Each structure stands twice: as structure tokens, then as C-alpha cells.
Short mmCIF file of C-alpha atoms in Angstrom, two decimals:
data_model
loop_
_atom_site.label_atom_id
_atom_site.label_comp_id
_atom_site.label_asym_id
_atom_site.label_seq_id
_atom_site.Cartn_x
_atom_site.Cartn_y
_atom_site.Cartn_z
CA MET C 1 15.81 10.50 31.92
CA GLY C 2 13.65 9.28 34.84
CA ALA C 3 14.82 7.96 38.42
CA ASP C 4 14.19 4.28 37.57
CA SER C 5 16.13 4.12 34.30
CA THR C 6 19.67 3.19 34.35
CA VAL C 7 22.51 3.82 31.42
CA ILE C 8 23.66 -0.07 30.43
CA LEU C 9 25.86 1.30 27.69
CA ASP C 10 27.16 4.81 27.38
CA GLY C 11 28.17 6.20 24.01
CA VAL C 12 31.88 5.09 24.30
CA GLY C 13 30.33 1.62 25.38
CA VAL C 14 28.21 1.41 22.47
CA LYS C 15 31.08 2.49 20.01
CA ARG C 16 33.16 -0.01 21.54
CA ALA C 17 30.65 -2.94 21.51
CA LEU C 18 30.02 -2.12 17.59
CA THR C 19 33.67 -2.07 16.84
CA ARG C 20 34.19 -5.41 18.37
CA ILE C 21 31.20 -6.86 16.55
CA ALA C 22 32.43 -5.42 13.14
CA HIS C 23 36.05 -7.43 13.94
CA GLU C 24 34.01 -10.74 15.14
CA ILE C 25 31.93 -10.55 11.91
CA LEU C 26 35.10 -10.25 9.57
CA GLU C 27 36.90 -12.95 11.80
CA ARG C 28 34.05 -15.15 11.26
CA ASN C 29 33.64 -14.61 7.55
CA LYS C 30 37.31 -14.15 6.71
CA GLY C 31 36.50 -10.82 5.42
CA VAL C 32 33.84 -9.21 3.61
CA ARG C 33 33.35 -11.31 0.63
CA ASP C 34 30.02 -12.20 -0.25
CA LEU C 35 28.87 -10.28 2.85
CA VAL C 36 25.46 -8.11 3.25
CA LEU C 37 24.00 -6.40 6.41
CA VAL C 38 20.28 -6.04 6.66
CA GLY C 39 19.10 -4.44 9.59
CA ILE C 40 15.59 -4.70 11.06
CA ARG C 41 13.34 -1.44 10.74
CA THR C 42 14.22 0.77 12.78
CA GLY C 43 16.80 0.45 15.14
CA GLY C 44 18.63 -2.38 13.38
CA VAL C 45 18.76 -0.56 10.29
CA HIS C 46 20.58 2.49 11.85
CA LEU C 47 22.90 -0.05 13.38
CA ALA C 48 23.61 -2.04 10.23
CA HIS C 49 24.88 1.38 8.69
CA ASP C 50 27.00 1.87 11.65
CA LEU C 51 28.65 -1.51 11.30
CA ALA C 52 29.03 -0.93 7.48
CA LEU C 53 31.01 2.33 7.84
CA ARG C 54 33.29 0.11 10.94
CA LEU C 55 33.41 -2.56 8.39
CA GLU C 56 34.65 -0.44 5.40
CA GLU C 57 37.24 1.48 7.75
CA ILE C 58 38.89 -1.95 8.40
CA GLU C 59 38.68 -3.59 5.21
CA GLY C 60 38.43 -0.68 2.73
CA GLU C 61 35.86 -2.46 0.85
CA LYS C 62 31.68 -1.36 0.94
CA VAL C 63 29.55 -3.83 2.67
CA PRO C 64 25.82 -3.47 0.79
CA VAL C 65 23.29 -2.75 3.47
CA GLY C 66 19.22 -3.55 3.24
CA ALA C 67 16.63 -2.82 5.24
CA VAL C 68 13.79 -5.31 6.47
CA ASP C 69 10.36 -4.56 7.82
CA ILE C 70 8.61 -7.19 9.77
CA THR C 71 5.03 -6.13 10.12
CA LEU C 72 3.47 -8.17 7.42
CA TYR C 73 5.62 -11.45 8.82
CA ARG C 74 4.39 -10.76 12.40
CA ASP C 75 2.60 -13.72 14.42
CA ASP C 76 0.72 -11.56 16.90
CA ILE C 77 -1.22 -9.54 14.23
CA LYS C 78 -4.54 -10.24 15.43
CA GLY C 79 -3.37 -9.05 18.85
CA HIS C 80 -3.50 -5.54 17.77
CA ALA C 81 -6.49 -3.41 17.63
CA GLU C 82 -5.57 -2.32 14.19
CA HIS C 83 -3.16 -3.25 11.89
CA LEU C 84 0.53 -1.30 12.24
CA PRO C 85 1.79 0.93 9.58
CA VAL C 86 3.68 -1.18 7.00
CA GLY C 87 7.53 -0.10 6.57
CA LYS C 88 9.25 -0.46 3.66
CA THR C 89 11.39 -3.35 2.83
CA ASP C 90 14.32 -2.44 0.76
CA ILE C 91 16.86 -4.98 -0.06
CA PRO C 92 18.35 -3.25 -3.43
CA PHE C 93 20.66 -6.33 -4.25
CA SER C 94 20.55 -10.24 -4.57
CA ILE C 95 20.86 -12.19 -1.61
CA GLU C 96 21.19 -15.39 -3.35
CA GLY C 97 24.00 -17.08 -2.07
CA MET C 98 25.13 -14.42 -0.03
CA LYS C 99 26.27 -14.51 3.83
CA VAL C 100 23.60 -12.21 5.33
CA VAL C 101 24.19 -10.76 8.89
CA LEU C 102 20.81 -9.64 10.09
CA VAL C 103 21.09 -6.54 12.59
CA ASP C 104 18.56 -5.86 15.40
CA ASP C 105 19.38 -3.61 18.41
CA VAL C 106 17.53 -5.55 21.08
CA LEU C 107 17.24 -9.72 21.04
CA TYR C 108 14.21 -10.39 23.36
CA THR C 109 11.66 -13.16 22.46
CA GLY C 110 13.05 -14.10 19.14
CA ARG C 111 9.83 -13.57 17.29
CA THR C 112 10.94 -10.53 15.46
CA ILE C 113 14.14 -12.32 14.13
CA ARG C 114 11.80 -15.33 13.27
CA ALA C 115 9.73 -12.89 11.06
CA ALA C 116 12.93 -11.18 9.61
CA MET C 117 14.42 -14.43 8.65
CA ASP C 118 10.92 -15.45 6.61
CA ALA C 119 11.08 -12.05 5.16
CA ILE C 120 14.61 -12.60 4.12
CA MET C 121 14.01 -15.80 2.69
CA ASP C 122 11.31 -14.67 0.44
CA HIS C 123 13.89 -12.46 -1.14
CA GLY C 124 15.99 -15.64 -1.96
CA ARG C 125 18.36 -18.49 -0.49
CA PRO C 126 21.44 -16.90 1.00
CA SER C 127 24.24 -19.29 1.92
CA CYS C 128 23.70 -18.62 5.39
CA VAL C 129 22.22 -15.99 8.07
CA GLN C 130 24.01 -14.72 11.03
CA LEU C 131 22.22 -12.64 13.96
CA GLY C 132 24.16 -9.68 15.38
CA VAL C 133 22.68 -7.55 17.95
CA LEU C 134 23.58 -4.68 20.34
CA VAL C 135 21.88 -6.15 23.49
CA ASP C 136 20.54 -9.65 24.43
CA ARG C 137 18.22 -9.14 27.12
CA GLY C 138 17.30 -12.84 27.25
CA HIS C 139 13.70 -14.40 27.68
CA ARG C 140 13.81 -16.35 24.48
CA GLU C 141 10.47 -17.85 23.29
CA LEU C 142 11.82 -19.45 20.07
CA PRO C 143 15.10 -21.52 19.58
CA ILE C 144 17.10 -18.45 18.21
CA ARG C 145 20.36 -16.99 19.52
CA ALA C 146 22.71 -14.44 18.20
CA ASP C 147 26.27 -14.73 16.70
CA PHE C 148 27.36 -11.18 17.77
CA VAL C 149 26.26 -9.84 20.88
CA GLY C 150 27.27 -6.32 21.96
CA ARG C 151 25.94 -6.61 25.71
CA ASN C 152 24.33 -9.51 27.66
CA VAL C 153 22.00 -8.04 29.85
CA PRO C 154 20.00 -9.96 32.56
CA THR C 155 16.37 -8.41 32.75
CA SER C 156 13.01 -9.05 34.24
CA ARG C 157 10.26 -9.01 31.69
CA LYS C 158 8.80 -5.98 33.38
CA GLU C 159 11.68 -3.94 32.11
CA ASN C 160 12.42 -1.95 29.10
CA VAL C 161 15.40 -1.87 26.89
CA GLN C 162 16.03 1.01 24.59
CA VAL C 163 18.66 1.92 22.33
CA VAL C 164 18.83 5.80 21.98
CA PHE C 165 19.84 7.18 18.50
CA ASP C 166 20.63 10.86 18.15
CA ALA C 167 19.15 12.90 15.04
CA GLU C 168 22.17 11.44 12.73
CA ASN C 169 20.76 8.02 13.62
CA THR C 170 24.08 7.33 15.52
CA PRO C 171 23.54 5.30 18.88
CA THR C 172 24.29 6.93 21.66
CA GLU C 173 23.38 5.13 24.73
CA VAL C 174 21.39 1.89 25.96
CA ILE C 175 19.16 2.26 28.77
CA LEU C 176 17.27 0.02 30.97
CA GLN C 177 13.79 1.11 32.33
CA LYS C 178 12.27 -0.22 35.34
CA MET L 1 -2.83 6.83 13.92
CA GLY L 2 -4.74 3.83 12.60
CA PHE L 3 -7.29 2.66 10.50
CA LYS L 4 -10.60 1.68 12.64
CA HIS L 5 -13.19 1.09 9.71
CA LYS L 6 -14.38 -2.43 9.27
CA ASP L 7 -15.54 -1.61 5.48
CA ILE L 8 -14.33 0.71 2.77
CA ILE L 9 -17.54 1.96 1.02
CA GLY L 10 -16.27 5.23 -0.35
CA LEU L 11 -13.80 8.03 -0.01
CA GLN L 12 -16.42 10.12 1.53
CA ASP L 13 -16.38 8.41 4.46
CA LEU L 14 -12.63 8.49 5.21
CA THR L 15 -10.22 11.50 6.67
CA ALA L 16 -7.31 12.85 5.10
CA GLU L 17 -5.16 11.06 7.55
CA GLU L 18 -6.92 7.48 6.64
CA ILE L 19 -6.39 8.31 3.02
CA GLU L 20 -2.82 9.27 3.50
CA LEU L 21 -2.44 5.96 5.65
CA LEU L 22 -3.67 3.71 3.06
CA LEU L 23 -1.44 5.28 0.28
CA ASN L 24 1.57 5.20 2.80
CA THR L 25 1.04 1.45 3.33
CA ALA L 26 0.51 0.93 -0.72
CA GLU L 27 3.71 2.68 -1.24
CA ASN L 28 5.33 0.41 1.17
CA LEU L 29 3.69 -2.88 -0.38
CA LYS L 30 4.57 -1.97 -3.81
CA GLU L 31 7.92 -3.77 -3.38
CA ILE L 32 6.37 -7.13 -2.87
CA ASN L 33 5.43 -6.89 -6.59
CA SER L 34 8.78 -6.74 -7.95
CA ARG L 35 10.08 -9.83 -5.73
CA ASP L 36 10.84 -13.15 -7.39
CA ILE L 37 8.45 -14.72 -4.59
CA LYS L 38 5.59 -12.14 -4.72
CA LYS L 39 3.93 -13.42 -1.70
CA VAL L 40 3.81 -12.03 2.30
CA PRO L 41 2.05 -14.15 4.84
CA THR L 42 0.12 -11.55 6.41
CA LEU L 43 -3.54 -12.46 5.66
CA ARG L 44 -2.85 -16.34 5.77
CA GLY L 45 -5.96 -18.41 6.63
CA LYS L 46 -8.36 -15.29 5.70
CA THR L 47 -10.97 -15.86 3.20
CA VAL L 48 -11.64 -12.88 0.45
CA VAL L 49 -14.84 -13.28 -2.05
CA ASN L 50 -14.79 -11.36 -4.79
CA LEU L 51 -18.58 -10.78 -5.87
CA PHE L 52 -19.05 -9.15 -9.03
CA TYR L 53 -22.49 -8.39 -9.95
CA GLU L 54 -21.09 -6.44 -13.26
CA ALA L 55 -18.40 -6.99 -15.83
CA SER L 56 -14.74 -6.11 -14.58
CA THR L 57 -11.41 -7.36 -15.67
CA ARG L 58 -9.08 -4.90 -14.28
CA THR L 59 -10.55 -4.38 -10.88
CA ARG L 60 -11.48 -8.18 -10.28
CA THR L 61 -8.15 -9.47 -11.37
CA SER L 62 -6.24 -6.58 -9.28
CA PHE L 63 -8.35 -7.50 -6.09
CA GLU L 64 -7.54 -11.20 -6.58
CA ILE L 65 -3.78 -10.73 -7.16
CA ALA L 66 -3.40 -8.12 -4.49
CA ALA L 67 -5.41 -10.67 -1.91
CA LYS L 68 -3.36 -13.79 -3.25
CA ARG L 69 0.03 -11.74 -2.55
CA LEU L 70 -1.32 -11.40 0.92
CA SER L 71 -1.60 -15.17 1.03
CA ALA L 72 -5.55 -14.94 1.67
CA ASP L 73 -7.51 -17.37 -0.13
CA THR L 74 -9.87 -15.98 -2.72
CA ILE L 75 -13.22 -17.08 -4.32
CA ASN L 76 -14.62 -15.34 -7.32
CA ILE L 77 -18.32 -15.11 -7.79
CA THR L 78 -19.51 -13.62 -10.91
CA ALA L 79 -23.37 -12.76 -11.12
CA SER L 80 -23.83 -14.25 -14.64
CA THR L 81 -22.51 -17.81 -13.54
CA SER L 82 -24.39 -17.70 -10.15
CA SER L 83 -27.68 -18.30 -8.65
CA VAL L 84 -28.21 -14.53 -9.21
CA VAL L 85 -29.43 -15.34 -12.42
CA LYS L 86 -32.10 -17.71 -10.61
CA GLY L 87 -33.40 -14.76 -8.98
CA GLU L 88 -31.70 -14.70 -5.81
CA THR L 89 -31.55 -11.20 -3.76
CA LEU L 90 -28.54 -9.43 -2.77
CA SER L 91 -29.32 -10.48 0.89
CA ASP L 92 -29.80 -14.05 0.38
CA THR L 93 -26.72 -14.16 -1.30
CA ALA L 94 -24.86 -12.31 1.38
CA ARG L 95 -26.23 -14.40 3.87
CA ASN L 96 -25.31 -17.65 2.15
CA ILE L 97 -21.84 -16.40 1.61
CA LEU L 98 -21.53 -15.43 5.03
CA ALA L 99 -22.50 -19.07 6.09
CA MET L 100 -19.07 -20.02 4.90
CA LYS L 101 -17.36 -17.53 6.98
CA PRO L 102 -15.45 -15.14 4.60
CA ASP L 103 -13.50 -12.40 6.38
CA ILE L 104 -13.75 -9.77 3.42
CA ILE L 105 -16.23 -9.42 0.89
CA VAL L 106 -15.07 -7.25 -2.18
CA MET L 107 -18.31 -6.27 -4.42
CA ARG L 108 -19.23 -4.91 -7.37
CA HIS L 109 -22.72 -3.85 -8.07
CA ALA L 110 -24.72 -1.88 -10.39
CA ALA L 111 -26.80 -0.10 -7.39
CA SER L 112 -25.19 2.78 -5.76
CA GLY L 113 -25.39 1.96 -1.83
CA ALA L 114 -25.60 -1.72 -2.26
CA HIS L 115 -22.38 -1.97 -0.20
CA HIS L 116 -23.65 0.22 2.62
CA TYR L 117 -26.94 -2.25 2.75
CA LEU L 118 -24.45 -5.20 2.57
CA ALA L 119 -22.19 -3.84 5.03
CA GLN L 120 -24.74 -3.21 7.78
CA ARG L 121 -26.14 -6.99 7.19
CA VAL L 122 -22.79 -8.67 7.54
CA SER L 123 -20.23 -9.01 10.14
CA CYS L 124 -17.15 -9.58 7.82
CA SER L 125 -15.59 -6.43 5.98
CA VAL L 126 -16.85 -5.12 2.82
CA ILE L 127 -14.98 -3.33 0.23
CA ASN L 128 -16.52 -1.36 -2.48
CA ALA L 129 -15.24 -2.20 -5.81
CA GLY L 130 -17.77 0.07 -7.69
CA ASP L 131 -21.31 0.72 -7.02
CA GLY L 132 -23.42 2.27 -9.63
CA ALA L 133 -22.68 5.65 -10.15
CA HIS L 134 -21.60 6.35 -6.34
CA GLU L 135 -17.90 5.65 -5.70
CA HIS L 136 -15.32 3.43 -6.68
CA PRO L 137 -12.69 4.20 -3.94
CA SER L 138 -9.83 1.72 -4.96
CA GLN L 139 -9.54 3.50 -8.29
CA GLY L 140 -9.57 6.78 -6.46
CA LEU L 141 -7.02 5.69 -4.04
CA LEU L 142 -4.73 4.45 -7.06
CA ASP L 143 -5.37 7.45 -9.19
CA MET L 144 -4.00 9.64 -6.23
CA LEU L 145 -1.11 7.31 -5.63
CA THR L 146 0.12 7.78 -9.28
CA MET L 147 -0.45 11.60 -8.84
CA ARG L 148 1.70 11.47 -5.67
CA GLN L 149 4.28 9.63 -6.90
CA LYS L 150 4.74 11.74 -9.89
CA PHE L 151 4.53 15.09 -8.10
CA GLY L 152 5.44 14.13 -4.41
CA LYS L 153 2.22 15.63 -3.18
CA LEU L 154 -1.43 16.04 -3.65
CA ALA L 155 -2.06 19.40 -2.11
CA GLY L 156 -2.52 22.16 -4.57
CA LEU L 157 -2.32 19.93 -7.85
CA LYS L 158 -4.64 21.06 -10.61
CA VAL L 159 -6.78 18.08 -11.89
CA ALA L 160 -8.79 18.18 -14.68
CA ILE L 161 -11.47 15.44 -14.87
CA VAL L 162 -13.14 15.24 -18.51
CA GLY L 163 -16.19 13.09 -19.83
CA ASP L 164 -19.33 11.77 -18.46
CA ILE L 165 -19.26 12.83 -14.77
CA THR L 166 -22.84 11.78 -14.25
CA HIS L 167 -22.24 8.23 -14.63
CA SER L 168 -18.91 8.31 -13.27
CA ARG L 169 -18.20 6.63 -9.84
CA VAL L 170 -14.51 7.03 -10.76
CA ALA L 171 -15.09 10.86 -10.87
CA ARG L 172 -17.04 10.97 -7.64
CA SER L 173 -14.13 9.06 -5.53
CA ASP L 174 -11.74 11.23 -7.12
CA ILE L 175 -13.29 14.50 -6.31
CA TYR L 176 -13.95 13.31 -2.49
CA GLY L 177 -10.32 11.88 -2.26
CA LEU L 178 -8.57 14.73 -4.15
CA SER L 179 -10.76 17.51 -2.12
CA LYS L 180 -9.56 15.95 1.22
CA MET L 181 -6.09 16.18 0.34
CA GLY L 182 -6.27 19.61 -0.95
CA ALA L 183 -5.88 19.14 -4.61
CA ASN L 184 -8.19 21.37 -7.04
CA VAL L 185 -10.55 19.58 -9.41
CA PHE L 186 -11.85 20.98 -12.73
CA LEU L 187 -14.53 19.22 -14.41
CA ALA L 188 -15.39 19.55 -17.98
CA GLY L 189 -18.19 17.29 -20.26
CA PRO L 190 -21.46 17.61 -22.08
CA PRO L 191 -23.82 19.70 -19.88
CA THR L 192 -26.16 16.34 -20.31
CA MET L 193 -23.14 14.64 -18.21
CA MET L 194 -22.79 17.27 -15.67
CA PRO L 195 -24.88 16.38 -12.51
CA PRO L 196 -26.18 19.96 -11.23
CA GLY L 197 -24.61 20.77 -7.93
CA VAL L 198 -21.59 18.70 -8.41
CA GLU L 199 -19.59 21.91 -7.12
CA ARG L 200 -20.94 20.92 -3.41
CA LEU L 201 -18.81 17.64 -3.37
CA GLY L 202 -15.30 19.17 -2.71
CA ASN L 203 -12.96 21.54 -4.25
CA VAL L 204 -14.66 21.44 -7.47
CA THR L 205 -14.76 23.80 -10.46
CA VAL L 206 -17.10 23.28 -13.44
CA CYS L 207 -15.69 24.40 -16.86
CA LYS L 208 -17.67 25.08 -20.00
CA ASP L 209 -14.73 24.24 -22.41
CA MET L 210 -12.57 21.16 -22.06
CA ARG L 211 -9.72 23.65 -22.66
CA GLU L 212 -10.30 25.65 -19.68
CA ALA L 213 -10.26 22.58 -17.58
CA VAL L 214 -6.79 21.28 -18.92
CA GLU L 215 -5.12 24.71 -19.43
CA GLY L 216 -2.29 24.41 -16.79
CA ALA L 217 -3.34 21.24 -15.31
CA ASP L 218 -1.00 18.65 -13.66
CA VAL L 219 -3.08 15.83 -14.36
CA VAL L 220 -5.59 15.38 -17.14
CA MET L 221 -8.06 12.52 -16.26
CA MET L 222 -10.26 11.19 -19.05
CA LEU L 223 -13.38 9.26 -18.40
CA ARG L 224 -14.66 6.59 -20.52
CA ILE L 225 -17.97 7.20 -22.32
CA GLN L 226 -19.83 4.39 -21.00
CA LEU L 227 -21.55 3.06 -23.87
CA GLU L 228 -23.03 -0.04 -22.24
CA ARG L 229 -24.57 2.50 -19.05
CA GLN L 230 -26.40 5.20 -20.86
CA GLY L 231 -29.10 5.41 -23.60
CA LYS L 232 -28.40 7.15 -26.87
CA THR L 233 -29.90 10.46 -25.48
CA LEU L 234 -26.91 12.15 -24.00
CA LEU L 235 -25.11 12.35 -27.08
CA PRO L 236 -25.60 13.17 -30.68
CA THR L 237 -22.66 11.26 -32.08
CA LEU L 238 -19.46 9.89 -30.62
CA LYS L 239 -17.67 11.75 -33.34
CA GLU L 240 -19.05 15.01 -31.98
CA TYR L 241 -17.98 14.25 -28.49
CA SER L 242 -14.60 13.17 -29.44
CA ARG L 243 -14.49 16.50 -31.46
CA TYR L 244 -15.19 18.62 -27.99
CA TYR L 245 -14.45 16.43 -25.27
CA GLY L 246 -11.66 14.07 -26.87
CA LEU L 247 -8.05 14.53 -25.63
CA ASN L 248 -5.32 14.96 -28.30
CA ASN L 249 -1.63 16.20 -28.60
CA ASN L 250 -3.35 20.04 -29.27
CA VAL L 251 -5.37 20.05 -26.52
CA LEU L 252 -2.94 18.12 -24.17
CA GLN L 253 -0.48 20.97 -25.08
CA LEU L 254 -2.48 23.45 -22.94
CA ALA L 255 -1.77 21.43 -19.54
CA GLY L 256 1.44 22.03 -17.60
CA LYS L 257 4.70 20.70 -19.13
CA ASP L 258 5.25 18.00 -16.59
CA ALA L 259 1.57 17.09 -16.93
CA ILE L 260 0.21 13.46 -16.74
CA VAL L 261 -2.58 11.62 -18.77
CA MET L 262 -4.51 9.31 -16.50
CA HIS L 263 -7.83 7.08 -17.75
CA PRO L 264 -9.59 4.48 -15.64
CA GLY L 265 -9.68 2.13 -18.43
CA PRO L 266 -11.09 0.47 -20.61
CA ILE L 267 -10.13 2.94 -23.34
CA ASN L 268 -12.45 3.88 -26.25
CA ARG L 269 -9.59 4.52 -28.60
CA GLY L 270 -10.55 7.49 -30.78
CA VAL L 271 -13.20 8.48 -28.72
CA GLU L 272 -12.19 10.25 -25.23
CA LEU L 273 -8.41 9.55 -25.94
CA CYS L 274 -6.64 9.38 -29.23
CA SER L 275 -4.04 6.72 -29.53
CA HIS L 276 -1.13 9.15 -29.85
CA VAL L 277 -1.66 10.43 -26.18
CA ALA L 278 -2.79 7.18 -24.69
CA ASP L 279 0.57 5.61 -25.80
CA GLY L 280 2.84 8.82 -25.03
CA ALA L 281 5.02 9.72 -22.99
CA GLN L 282 2.70 11.39 -20.59
CA SER L 283 0.08 8.60 -20.57
CA HIS L 284 0.53 6.89 -16.84
CA ILE L 285 -2.48 4.71 -17.48
CA LEU L 286 -0.42 1.59 -16.92
CA LYS L 287 1.31 2.71 -13.92
CA GLN L 288 -2.43 3.27 -12.52
CA VAL L 289 -2.88 -0.32 -13.27
CA GLU L 290 0.30 -1.29 -11.40
CA ASN L 291 -0.20 0.74 -8.42
CA GLY L 292 -3.77 -0.59 -8.45
CA VAL L 293 -2.46 -4.05 -7.21
CA ALA L 294 -0.56 -2.08 -4.22
CA VAL L 295 -3.58 -0.16 -3.20
CA ARG L 296 -5.81 -3.02 -2.97
CA MET L 297 -3.38 -4.78 -1.01
CA SER L 298 -3.51 -1.77 1.35
CA MET L 299 -7.06 -1.77 1.70
CA LEU L 300 -7.38 -5.24 2.23
CA TYR L 301 -4.58 -4.98 4.98
CA HIS L 302 -6.14 -2.04 6.75
CA VAL L 303 -9.76 -3.56 6.81
CA SER L 304 -8.73 -7.08 8.21
CA GLY L 305 -6.80 -5.18 11.04
CA GLY L 306 -9.56 -4.47 13.86
CA GLU L 307 -11.21 -6.97 16.03
CA LEU L 308 -14.55 -6.50 14.55
CA THR L 309 -17.07 -4.76 17.07
CA ALA L 310 -20.17 -5.72 14.70
CA GLU L 311 -20.63 -9.19 16.05
#
């Protein structure tokens, strides 16, 4: 790690934050009934699986996990020199009438979340969509806020926030790069 | 790794990495086709012109569905109902279409090289939906996607292609594509339908007997006898052709036990393919058609990505 990066959350901090988010999800939704998690590729998917394990530990019931790729729903597609590779959207269950918790690693401008919500709506009509993120770094460009936040981190636009995952896709730390 | 081409004229012009990218994108786009709402907003506001100088059901419909599922607007122009019958040249037709500001022209034309000619004259993207006996890249890609789904890879596969190689743009695209991906192509067909020097196009072995090509093959690709494209001079009778170069269960038994049968369609039942095989368990013909939509979505997606430098 370079001299100009700082650790915002270490491994233990990440675990505590995710455990708290899991409890908050259960409290808000009064259990896991009709609840599904949908992670945004790629960091959000890893976190969604992590959260699903925690929910299962607490409630003893499995929560379905899906993955959404937002490439096809981006609003900045013309800005790229060439189109980005398309990842796979994989929601192997009906979201009709379900409570969907959308999971991402870092909440920033809100444009990714807008795209992800459009992608989810194309799969059906959930009864509600909630948003859980590990880090909220501010600078929203759209009227979007998270329901569950691991850590609020004030940042400048020049900085970069990164959630680091190990080989097993377990989140190990969150770093801020200047 | 990105896709930097404005046009897709043939698989000959693409690298193995670019083919891989097109196939991977197609694989990921497939999911859209099984949704209730089969549409994503990616190409919203783009206009795709399907310009077809030759008859086609499958390819034109498939391109149109692909464009619509990506939210592009599509316009179909078929030569028989357009000003082409009044004698308009390709260059004039292209200039007039261009004045209406399309983003992508998908064209099928009877002349090999028509797309190359067009692509140099227009600023929008050009996708080849088949030109003469040259190439049919979307068919080549969907063939490769179908094989890759079955076998998990393309490298090292033995692919037999049987029929009229000379007049087949499908065979050419398959030969270029498969060779780049490391598969081995074995060709068989009547000597009158085997172009001299075809070995030089890629990893190609020409077989004298169809059985030699099919033996141990992973894929048996049967080509359509194009009754509309050739005179009667190349074949004595269809019955004789069918006897030596038609695929029936006896010949298919020579292939590997997991072998799949493919055909670009439309089938001449009882000529190159007997109905038992066409409708049998090893037939992947409808799978090819299904994959065609995803592959064409991938092509439209990648050509429309770049900032066009031609202007």
C-alpha cells in the first residue's frame, strides 16, 4: 500500500459493519420473509453473499442472492472509447412482489444505483427496493440515499475509495487513496 | 481489451481476442432473451438500417430482434420493394440512407466485397449479414458460440464441414473463425464444389470422402445445397449428392459420441440432411438460431461503442 492510502475500515471493522447491516435489514423487514439480496457486479455481489450468510446465521433461513450487471443501463456509454465488457445479470428467482435489498460496495454519485434499479425493474415489480452499501462517500448527483450504511466517509472527488477482497471474495479492508 | 472496429465485415479481419470478446458478450446477453421484459436501454436513440439485397428470413429477423432488444430503432429495406428495382446503384442507395443519419447499416448483398465498398463510403458502422460467397460473420460467431457452449472450448475441436464449400460464405467465416480459435476444420464435398487452395485459409484439411471428415468429429456442420445460387452443372442429380454427401444416422455414427449436428438453415430435408438427424437428439440447429440473436446483439453493441474516427 502506498504512502497516500489510508485504511478506513480494517478486516474486523468490515465484519462488524456487515453484521450490523444484517441486523438492521432484519429489523427493518421483520425477518427474512419475501426478502432477496441483489448485488451489483462485482464488489456488491461478494458483499451480498457475505450478508446472506450473516442473515442465515441469525435467522436460520437462506436468503436468495442475485447479481446485476449495469453495463447495459449506464448513462455514460458514449463517454467511453469503446463499449465496456458486459457482465452477466443472474437473478435466478422471481422478484415480483419481493423486498429487494440492493447491495453495492461504495455509494458515490448514485448513477450506478439508478442503473441497477432500472435493471431490476426490467425483471419484475418488487414490493420495495432498499439499498445497502459498505461505504457512503458522498457527492451524490441523483436523489438517491442508502438505507443501510457500513461507514460514512467524507471524501474529495479526487480521492478514490476501494473495498479490497481476498481470493475467496471476502472483504478484507476499505482503503482511501489520495 | 476492447473492440476497436467501426465495422464487422468478416471474421478474417478479427483477432482471436476480439472473437472471444464478441462471444463472451453474447453469452452474457443471452439472459435478456429469457426475461419477461426482453429489452435493455443500451442502444436507445440509435437507428439500425437492415438493407437486404437478398432473400433472408432468419438473419434479417434475428438482426431486427437483436436491435430491438437493445432498444435501437430498426428500419428494413428489402431490395425487391425498394428503389433498387428502379436501377439505383449501391453507392446512391447508401448515400441516401446515410442522409437520414443511421448509426448502423446491416447489409446482405449478392456481391462479395459489397460491404467493404460500402464501409469505405459511409461514416456509420457496417455489419455484414452475408456477402456473396465471401463471409457471413454473424453465422460464424453463432456457430462458434453453439460449439463453445457444448464443449466449453473451441481449441482442439474437430469440426467437419460438408457440402458446397465454393459457394458457402458460412464455410468461409467458420474456417477463419475456428482456425483463429484453434479448432481443426475438415472439409468434404463434391470436387466441383471444393475451391482449390482452400487449405490456405486456415487449419483446414480437405477430405476425399465425407466419412473421413466425419470420423471422430465433435461437430458435423452440413451446408445447404444452394439450388438458387448455382446452375445445374455442378451436380449430376440431387439423389446422387444425397447418397455421397448427405448426413444420415449411419454416417453420423462415425462421429464422436457427444458429437453435435449443425446446419445454417434453411434445410433441404432429404438432400444434405435426413429428417432423423435434423430432428434427432444430436441436432443443435435450433440452438444455433437461438444463439443468433445474442450474437447479433453483441455485434451491434460492440460496433456502436466507439467514437467514430471516420468523420
